[in-house]
XYZ file of C-alpha atoms in Angstrom:
615
model
C -36.298 2.438 45.143
C -38.225 0.004 42.672
C -41.082 2.694 42.913
C -38.864 5.367 41.478
C -38.412 3.147 38.228
C -40.880 5.592 36.462
C -38.285 8.519 36.887
C -36.141 6.736 34.311
C -38.479 7.445 31.458
C -40.390 10.442 32.375
C -37.610 12.620 33.400
C -35.835 12.478 30.129
C -39.152 13.122 28.726
C -39.776 15.906 31.160
C -36.584 17.617 29.505
C -37.878 16.977 26.174
C -40.904 19.117 26.804
C -38.976 21.917 28.667
C -36.465 21.843 25.822
C -39.295 22.046 23.172
C -41.134 24.785 24.692
C -38.418 26.955 26.167
C -35.615 26.185 23.859
C -35.167 29.413 22.045
C -35.247 31.305 25.356
C -32.657 29.230 26.821
C -28.705 29.562 26.916
C -26.643 26.821 25.559
C -25.287 26.099 29.198
C -28.902 26.075 30.426
C -30.136 23.658 27.681
C -26.941 21.217 28.058
C -27.765 21.268 31.900
C -31.372 20.207 31.172
C -30.533 17.749 28.321
C -27.409 16.102 29.832
C -29.219 16.560 33.542
C -32.325 14.686 33.004
C -30.611 11.595 31.291
C -28.000 11.564 34.092
C -31.026 11.527 36.578
C -32.456 8.595 34.627
C -28.876 6.849 34.926
C -28.784 7.665 38.590
C -32.027 6.107 39.000
C -31.035 3.044 36.983
C -28.113 2.547 39.618
C -29.933 2.853 42.337
C -32.525 0.277 41.147
C -29.668 -2.197 40.182
C -28.126 -2.179 43.533
C -31.526 -2.830 45.096
C -31.950 -5.341 42.235
C -28.785 -7.254 43.033
C -29.275 -6.782 47.119
C -32.476 -7.315 47.615
C -34.229 -8.951 44.387
C -38.053 -8.507 43.917
C -40.499 -11.685 44.360
C -39.831 -13.924 41.382
C -37.173 -11.745 40.162
C -39.488 -9.419 38.353
C -40.839 -6.022 39.315
C -43.762 -4.599 37.740
C -45.086 -0.997 38.237
C -48.402 -0.038 36.755
C -48.923 3.551 35.443
C -52.300 3.818 33.972
C -54.669 1.827 31.703
C -54.349 2.676 28.006
C -57.251 1.632 26.549
C -59.898 -1.108 26.760
C -61.772 -2.623 23.825
C -63.690 -5.756 24.905
C -61.255 -8.006 26.545
C -58.291 -6.219 24.922
C -57.118 -3.939 27.931
C -53.352 -3.018 27.418
C -51.695 -0.799 29.948
C -48.903 1.449 30.323
C -46.826 -0.883 32.877
C -43.006 -1.035 33.561
C -41.318 -4.318 33.953
C -37.971 -4.905 35.462
C -36.157 -8.191 35.194
C -32.567 -8.996 34.586
C -32.725 -8.587 30.759
C -34.696 -5.411 30.927
C -32.356 -4.050 33.831
C -29.412 -4.936 31.734
C -30.846 -2.619 28.734
C -31.987 0.136 30.998
C -28.246 0.430 32.178
C -26.868 0.319 29.041
C -29.445 3.096 27.449
C -29.241 5.467 30.365
C -25.757 4.873 31.188
C -24.139 5.145 27.852
C -26.705 7.353 26.913
C -25.669 9.750 29.704
C -21.925 9.849 28.586
C -23.000 10.287 24.743
C -24.997 13.580 26.025
C -22.207 14.752 27.964
C -19.955 14.627 24.938
C -22.427 16.116 22.787
C -22.440 19.092 25.294
C -19.116 19.759 23.921
C -19.251 18.547 20.424
C -22.502 20.775 19.572
C -21.393 24.071 20.995
C -22.310 26.998 18.674
C -25.041 25.276 16.714
C -27.825 27.351 16.231
C -30.196 24.624 17.295
C -28.355 23.460 20.306
C -31.550 23.104 22.477
C -33.548 21.415 19.903
C -30.918 18.921 19.516
C -30.783 17.785 23.024
C -34.819 17.710 22.882
C -34.474 15.293 20.380
C -31.881 13.077 22.213
C -34.071 13.475 25.358
C -37.071 12.033 23.270
C -34.746 9.355 21.889
C -33.783 7.956 25.408
C -37.370 8.065 26.789
C -38.634 6.144 23.637
C -36.025 3.434 24.376
C -36.870 3.129 27.975
C -40.344 2.790 27.239
C -39.374 0.016 24.608
C -37.179 -1.829 26.983
C -39.351 -1.568 30.248
C -42.873 -2.196 28.411
C -44.525 -4.971 30.112
C -46.621 -5.925 26.990
C -45.520 -5.909 23.257
C -47.835 -2.969 22.465
C -46.219 -0.885 25.076
C -43.004 -2.076 23.443
C -44.198 -1.267 19.996
C -45.062 2.275 21.207
C -41.326 2.746 22.128
C -40.143 0.983 18.900
C -42.439 3.771 16.837
C -40.816 6.385 18.993
C -36.864 5.649 18.401
C -38.021 5.381 14.618
C -39.184 9.208 15.010
C -36.493 10.393 16.659
C -34.062 8.694 14.246
C -35.616 10.557 11.449
C -35.511 13.716 13.434
C -31.885 13.413 14.502
C -30.358 11.834 11.233
C -31.951 14.991 9.431
C -31.136 17.145 12.127
C -29.008 19.754 9.895
C -32.049 19.471 7.232
C -30.801 22.315 5.389
C -28.823 19.957 3.398
C -31.097 18.175 0.954
C -28.710 14.945 1.416
C -29.251 14.793 5.079
C -33.058 15.155 4.483
C -32.950 12.183 2.091
C -30.833 9.870 4.493
C -33.467 10.985 7.308
C -36.510 9.771 4.773
C -34.222 6.639 3.922
C -34.140 5.575 7.300
C -37.845 6.124 8.302
C -39.236 4.578 5.272
C -36.873 1.412 5.259
C -37.327 0.757 9.054
C -41.150 1.372 8.536
C -40.980 -1.987 6.246
C -39.783 -3.947 9.148
C -42.275 -2.083 11.587
C -45.099 -3.049 9.422
C -44.121 -6.838 9.302
C -43.780 -6.533 13.279
C -47.404 -4.869 13.671
C -48.629 -7.975 11.486
C -46.998 -10.309 13.768
C -48.314 -8.648 16.635
C -52.072 -9.039 15.020
C -51.566 -12.361 14.646
C -50.137 -13.345 18.070
C -53.167 -11.704 19.700
C -55.694 -13.877 17.478
C -53.750 -16.967 18.523
C -53.159 -16.107 22.254
C -55.766 -13.308 23.241
C -52.908 -11.266 24.676
C -49.824 -8.994 24.161
C -48.589 -9.357 27.571
C -45.183 -10.466 27.440
C -45.343 -12.808 30.366
C -48.646 -14.358 29.661
C -47.520 -15.063 26.123
C -44.754 -16.826 27.261
C -46.831 -18.841 29.659
C -49.660 -19.555 27.030
C -47.640 -20.151 23.932
C -46.068 -23.670 24.727
C -49.696 -25.124 25.583
C -51.379 -23.512 22.518
C -48.607 -24.092 19.847
C -46.692 -27.414 18.838
C -43.033 -26.886 18.112
C -42.611 -25.985 14.589
C -46.435 -24.969 13.836
C -47.078 -22.839 10.826
C -48.904 -20.188 12.827
C -45.822 -19.821 15.516
C -43.501 -19.913 12.641
C -44.998 -17.063 10.581
C -45.429 -14.879 14.014
C -41.708 -15.211 14.966
C -40.680 -14.616 10.999
C -42.727 -11.530 11.273
C -41.325 -10.295 14.321
C -37.859 -11.018 12.714
C -38.928 -8.883 9.844
C -39.217 -6.149 12.499
C -36.212 -7.000 14.099
C -34.143 -6.769 10.676
C -35.362 -3.504 10.083
C -34.603 -1.530 13.442
C -31.418 -3.408 13.543
C -30.409 -2.812 9.993
C -29.459 -6.600 9.141
C -30.033 -7.986 5.711
C -31.965 -7.314 3.541
C -33.129 -3.941 5.269
C -29.631 -2.741 6.238
C -29.276 0.022 3.606
C -30.323 3.010 5.849
C -27.640 2.852 8.462
C -24.539 3.739 6.320
C -26.723 6.959 5.181
C -27.608 7.513 8.806
C -23.995 9.082 9.354
C -25.453 12.264 8.023
C -26.725 13.115 11.644
C -24.277 14.878 14.033
C -21.875 12.176 15.496
C -23.173 12.287 18.585
C -26.491 10.807 16.948
C -24.268 8.037 15.317
C -23.152 6.944 18.773
C -26.471 6.880 20.225
C -28.290 5.277 17.258
C -25.372 2.644 16.766
C -23.989 1.812 20.281
C -26.721 2.314 23.094
C -30.251 2.562 21.519
C -32.012 1.900 17.894
C -29.977 -0.794 16.540
C -30.041 -2.756 19.672
C -33.899 -2.992 19.620
C -33.949 -5.760 17.306
C -31.762 -7.953 19.592
C -33.695 -7.276 22.355
C -36.969 -7.941 20.813
C -35.952 -11.402 19.957
C -34.423 -11.948 23.593
C -37.372 -10.914 24.786
C -39.781 -13.037 22.952
C -37.407 -16.030 23.134
C -39.918 -18.347 24.506
C -41.833 -17.954 21.080
C -38.602 -18.365 19.048
C -37.763 -21.497 20.777
C -41.245 -23.132 19.420
C -40.165 -22.339 16.050
C -36.726 -23.768 15.249
C -36.920 -22.425 11.515
C -37.142 -18.991 12.727
C -34.507 -19.286 15.145
C -32.382 -20.918 12.358
C -33.197 -17.788 10.341
C -31.984 -15.523 12.705
C -28.384 -17.331 12.811
C -28.224 -17.205 9.053
C -29.397 -13.658 8.710
C -26.915 -12.700 11.437
C -24.079 -14.671 9.715
C -24.718 -13.395 6.092
C -24.860 -9.648 7.251
C -21.849 -10.059 9.474
C -19.702 -11.215 6.667
C -21.005 -8.635 3.904
C -21.017 -5.398 6.224
C -17.383 -6.553 6.980
C -16.239 -6.524 3.712
C -18.144 -3.490 2.505
C -16.219 -1.737 5.743
C -12.850 -2.866 4.282
C -12.923 -0.519 1.643
C -14.866 2.552 2.791
C -12.799 5.789 2.918
C -15.288 7.930 5.358
C -14.457 7.125 8.936
C -18.018 7.026 9.965
C -19.087 4.759 7.312
C -16.448 2.411 8.337
C -17.983 2.456 12.065
C -21.223 2.339 10.433
C -20.744 -0.889 8.470
C -18.851 -2.432 11.709
C -21.961 -1.835 13.795
C -24.173 -3.765 11.304
C -21.522 -6.264 11.152
C -21.530 -6.548 15.151
C -25.172 -6.667 15.302
C -25.081 -9.806 12.829
C -22.777 -11.257 15.664
C -25.417 -10.745 18.174
C -27.833 -12.419 15.844
C -25.807 -15.406 15.269
C -25.809 -15.770 19.174
C -29.369 -15.664 19.350
C -29.896 -18.122 16.262
C -27.240 -20.267 18.002
C -29.331 -20.233 21.294
C -26.589 -18.069 23.178
C -29.211 -15.760 24.554
C -27.074 -14.563 27.533
C -23.733 -14.125 25.228
C -25.841 -12.136 22.619
C -26.808 -9.616 25.299
C -23.517 -9.594 26.811
C -21.992 -8.940 23.439
C -24.991 -6.148 22.858
C -23.442 -4.421 26.189
C -19.645 -4.503 25.346
C -20.455 -3.306 21.918
C -22.441 -0.590 23.548
C -19.066 0.702 25.568
C -16.590 0.145 22.649
C -18.679 1.429 19.622
C -19.855 4.568 21.663
C -16.282 5.262 22.258
C -14.987 4.577 18.912
C -17.865 7.268 17.359
C -17.313 9.806 20.008
C -13.669 9.485 19.246
C -14.298 9.953 15.377
C -16.420 12.942 16.272
C -13.478 14.489 18.079
C -11.203 13.534 15.103
C -13.371 14.952 12.674
C -13.901 18.378 14.711
C -10.127 18.311 15.145
C -9.337 17.972 11.451
C -11.719 20.818 10.386
C -14.777 18.670 9.692
C -12.543 16.342 7.418
C -13.998 12.667 7.334
C -12.022 11.051 4.567
C -9.321 8.861 6.506
C -6.834 8.977 3.308
C -6.727 12.928 3.786
C -5.737 12.305 7.692
C -2.566 10.596 8.966
C 0.020 10.904 11.543
C -2.335 12.124 13.991
C -1.267 10.008 17.097
C 1.149 12.974 17.993
C -1.320 15.552 17.671
C -4.376 13.719 19.246
C -2.800 11.439 21.900
C -6.087 10.942 23.755
C -7.938 9.970 20.509
C -5.400 7.812 19.326
C -5.332 5.908 22.964
C -9.092 5.680 22.515
C -9.227 4.192 19.102
C -6.306 2.025 19.918
C -8.432 0.560 22.943
C -11.982 0.532 21.111
C -10.411 -0.899 18.000
C -8.920 -3.631 20.091
C -12.252 -4.380 21.725
C -14.192 -4.422 18.656
C -11.142 -6.826 17.040
C -11.587 -8.792 20.185
C -7.815 -8.696 21.164
C -7.453 -11.560 23.787
C -7.758 -11.328 27.607
C -7.171 -7.286 27.753
C -10.458 -6.193 26.068
C -14.196 -6.371 26.587
C -14.766 -7.602 23.301
C -12.768 -10.459 23.522
C -15.024 -11.809 26.412
C -18.375 -11.424 24.795
C -17.729 -12.533 21.081
C -15.449 -15.428 22.409
C -18.627 -16.827 24.392
C -20.818 -16.287 21.452
C -18.326 -18.510 19.117
C -18.055 -21.021 22.038
C -21.808 -21.494 22.390
C -22.156 -21.678 18.628
C -19.538 -24.410 18.327
C -20.662 -26.264 21.321
C -24.355 -26.207 20.040
C -23.226 -27.922 16.872
C -23.855 -24.541 14.813
C -20.713 -25.259 12.887
C -21.673 -23.001 10.037
C -22.346 -20.124 12.449
C -19.258 -20.932 14.207
C -17.095 -20.652 10.814
C -18.782 -17.565 9.742
C -18.095 -15.938 13.487
C -14.436 -16.885 12.842
C -14.111 -15.494 9.430
C -16.032 -12.224 10.575
C -13.814 -11.672 13.467
C -10.764 -12.003 11.271
C -12.228 -9.341 8.878
C -13.052 -6.971 11.786
C -9.542 -7.174 12.904
C -8.370 -6.049 9.401
C -10.541 -3.245 8.709
C -10.655 -1.573 12.120
C -6.810 -1.696 12.192
C -6.745 -0.405 8.533
C -8.628 2.548 9.951
C -6.228 3.017 12.987
C -3.009 2.787 10.739
C -4.418 5.057 8.163
C -5.422 7.661 10.328
C -2.938 7.815 13.081
C 0.050 6.355 11.591
C 2.204 7.256 8.521
C 3.033 11.059 7.316
C 0.985 13.693 8.819
C -1.214 15.408 6.044
C -3.412 17.689 8.084
C -3.193 20.009 11.183
C -5.258 18.740 14.012
C -6.569 20.823 17.031
C -7.283 18.455 20.247
C -10.411 19.327 22.173
C -10.576 20.015 25.851
C -12.641 20.176 28.987
C -14.214 17.571 31.135
C -17.290 16.982 28.797
C -14.751 16.065 26.366
C -12.289 13.736 28.201
C -14.662 12.403 30.823
C -16.854 10.225 28.641
C -14.027 9.107 26.363
C -12.081 8.088 29.625
C -14.993 6.172 31.211
C -15.911 4.570 27.819
C -12.171 3.471 27.166
C -11.978 1.916 30.784
C -15.036 -0.054 30.271
C -13.917 -1.048 26.744
C -11.182 -2.995 28.556
C -11.274 -6.149 30.337
C -13.196 -4.111 33.198
C -16.485 -4.143 30.980
C -15.743 -7.715 30.375
C -15.692 -8.636 33.982
C -19.417 -7.219 34.512
C -21.918 -9.929 35.502
C -25.353 -9.687 34.093
C -28.471 -10.709 36.074
C -29.784 -12.796 33.411
C -30.358 -16.118 34.945
C -33.992 -17.279 35.079
C -34.759 -14.758 32.502
C -32.815 -16.240 29.333
C -32.453 -19.766 28.982
C -28.893 -21.096 29.990
C -27.466 -24.034 27.641
C -25.516 -26.776 29.160
C -22.942 -28.146 26.952
C -20.960 -31.494 27.047
C -18.016 -30.418 25.015
C -16.335 -28.417 27.868
C -12.812 -29.843 27.029
C -13.150 -28.101 23.737
C -13.767 -24.747 25.108
C -9.822 -23.651 25.555
C -9.102 -24.792 21.845
C -11.844 -22.397 20.451
C -10.592 -19.551 22.833
C -6.959 -19.962 21.441
C -8.465 -20.392 17.774
C -10.589 -17.128 18.098
C -7.501 -15.264 19.781
C -5.237 -16.351 16.834
C -7.862 -15.044 14.483
C -8.030 -11.679 16.071
C -4.231 -11.492 16.498
C -3.572 -12.445 13.127
C -6.027 -10.126 11.532
C -4.164 -7.073 13.557
C -0.961 -8.341 12.102
C -1.853 -8.694 8.578
C -3.527 -5.070 8.872
C -0.159 -4.081 9.980
C 1.702 -5.725 6.849
C -0.781 -4.298 4.415
C -1.445 -0.723 5.716
C 1.758 0.512 7.459
C 4.464 1.713 5.383
C 4.243 2.180 1.643
C 1.208 -0.214 0.997
C 2.532 -1.410 -2.383
C 0.777 -4.604 -2.144
C -2.556 -2.931 -1.236
C -2.040 -0.528 -4.226
C -1.134 -3.244 -6.847
C -4.247 -5.319 -5.596
C -6.713 -2.276 -5.714
C -5.479 -1.793 -9.235
C -6.121 -5.361 -10.743
C -9.394 -6.028 -12.403
C -10.906 -8.332 -9.705
C -9.548 -5.383 -7.015
C -11.145 -2.509 -8.864
C -14.583 -4.675 -9.187
C -14.852 -6.035 -5.563
C -13.827 -2.522 -4.531
C -16.490 -1.033 -6.300
C -18.888 -3.689 -5.279
C -18.076 -3.091 -1.499
C -17.822 0.608 -1.599
C -21.455 0.509 -2.884
C -22.679 -1.635 0.047
C -22.984 -4.778 -2.431
C -25.343 -2.757 -4.779
C -28.535 -3.196 -2.640
C -29.509 0.548 -3.054
C -28.924 0.094 -6.624
C -31.082 -2.963 -6.715
C -33.714 -1.618 -4.478
C -33.889 1.593 -6.702
C -34.426 -0.418 -9.686
C -37.143 -2.916 -7.966
C -38.934 -0.554 -5.966
C -38.348 3.103 -5.984
C -38.151 3.580 -10.104
C -41.407 1.575 -10.506
C -43.230 3.319 -7.848
C -42.234 6.797 -8.869
C -43.331 5.782 -12.615
C -46.672 4.603 -11.288
C -47.148 7.594 -9.175
C -46.372 9.867 -12.486
C -48.732 8.061 -14.380
C -51.316 7.967 -12.013
C -51.114 11.307 -10.894
C -54.339 12.546 -12.768
C -56.573 9.731 -12.217
C -60.299 9.692 -12.184
C -60.317 9.503 -8.359
C -57.772 12.476 -7.977
C -60.227 14.604 -10.704
C -63.144 13.801 -8.656
C -61.455 14.646 -5.401
C -60.039 17.855 -7.075
C -63.478 18.851 -8.433
C -64.966 19.590 -5.131
C -62.400 22.653 -4.063
C -62.377 23.706 -7.861
C -66.078 24.127 -7.420
C -66.061 25.878 -4.181
C -63.041 28.234 -5.745
C -65.435 28.953 -8.973
C -68.328 29.780 -6.734
C -66.503 31.956 -4.547
C -64.864 33.928 -7.717
C -68.324 34.483 -8.872
C -69.524 35.833 -5.467
C -66.458 38.131 -5.012
C -67.412 39.691 -8.613
C -70.777 40.997 -7.058
C -69.057 42.824 -4.708
C -67.697 45.583 -6.960
C -68.699 48.941 -4.518
C -71.627 50.156 -6.951
C -74.927 51.134 -5.149
C -77.114 50.714 -8.180
C -76.009 47.010 -8.676
C -76.296 46.044 -4.722
C -80.103 47.870 -5.452
C -80.871 45.836 -8.186
C -79.651 42.758 -6.048
C -81.858 43.380 -3.444
C -85.050 44.052 -5.715
C -84.028 40.807 -7.449
C -83.829 39.038 -4.239
C -87.228 40.481 -2.876
C -88.714 39.345 -6.345
C -87.526 35.667 -6.104
C -88.704 35.558 -2.363
C -92.060 36.840 -3.173
C -92.321 34.273 -6.181
C -91.482 31.470 -3.879
C -93.997 32.194 -1.214
C -96.742 32.763 -4.009
C -95.801 29.345 -5.608
C -95.589 27.603 -2.285
């Protein structure tokens, strides 16, 4: 089955081609069958490959499938080749498995849209690009998929492009992530100059002999790679694009935030862990960035009123958790949390989409309320998904992965990251149950109509099960791929687990006190001067958009306006202006008068004779 690995990326790519060139002639049923079916084939291929990988693993735990030579310039000869090991298999399972259920739900959610086939074309291209990213055996091929998901995010966020706000959100996502991509590209150039290769396996073997630990070159290279990861995974200071990405259809939000794009930065750092281990400063920076993002995004989520923006800030915060794990050297725990996060965040986003449709496209949580009786399945899904996000002890998948990150941070002596993780866990419990209590409890304020059909309840049901302890019991084949840390503080693991559990339960209990009932204390607190200032600051995402507008956007627009008619522009525009003038002169000679044509011919003859005599 290993030889069928290429189907995981080329079948969704084939679906994109068919839907792009035949979409207008296809019915909704046919478009959904192609869009969902091709990703389903990719998921089944992944399942078959995973079964063989676990029962009869390839030699050395790595299988490489060359496809074709990409280009060759001197000794630089990157190829299109797929690399399968425990890490790429884990990512492939998340991308195709969770991606399939998101596609299936979208077949119900997007019914009636005039661009139904175009939507699935973009979604298929997104999956294909992400598969290229996780299976690429060299960093240039990885970068190819990296840019592919950037393009697809632009297309999907701005899918309803007739609304100017959606187009602005898509452009913002494209531009902000390009900043990180530029850093990453420079890092790849520098890495190739130092090692003479971008092959992932060769770079891992050559780097320890070429760089000393803490060398300036490897530190700068890894910081540049971190810049790319920060942009794609929406971490500080390039996190501003993700909340605005909610302009896209809700299944797009689930795909971007759960299974694909935002996890790419985590995968990049984990995949190049050999380089980061040679750069302790860069690895520490990964943890600091994650911790800061975790806390700032969690605070912002506390005051949002849009159901999707709350989940967007939650995603930024949870990716911060993964960065904390990476920075603490808990490589396996970070990838484990990536997988469990894909389960419960996809569940939360898809359920949010179901709630939005049921409430007639209303997204303000304070205009909902009392929906637990009208939408029992959505309530159960939000309760399980929210509990997993809050890491409710023992019964949720999120507890096992988040607890592992906290334990590794503590045991590794990263007390600052450990404390940030605990505080972030408390804030997470608070904001997600604020959402649940506001939307599903209290007085009913809107009449809701529940969805129906297998495409509606099947994805929600499967993701609900995976968000429980069932998902936490999945064993990832990361041995031999990522370093496994050995700690001597094993006796402290139970107290750390109990403290983590107490923080999660305490956050949920406080949310119940604050947001169930009349909410007098919350109302009073929001009315105080500090409360108003903090609410305004957090509602605007700590003012990063305003700051960037002042520092970058306005100066650039001023410069562009002042420089619009510079000498270079005038010189270049003189060429078409001259040609247009010449064309206008020649057009005036075509006036339909025979005398004018005869005179023109005579003048031409005289000129030719004159030239002949003079020559």
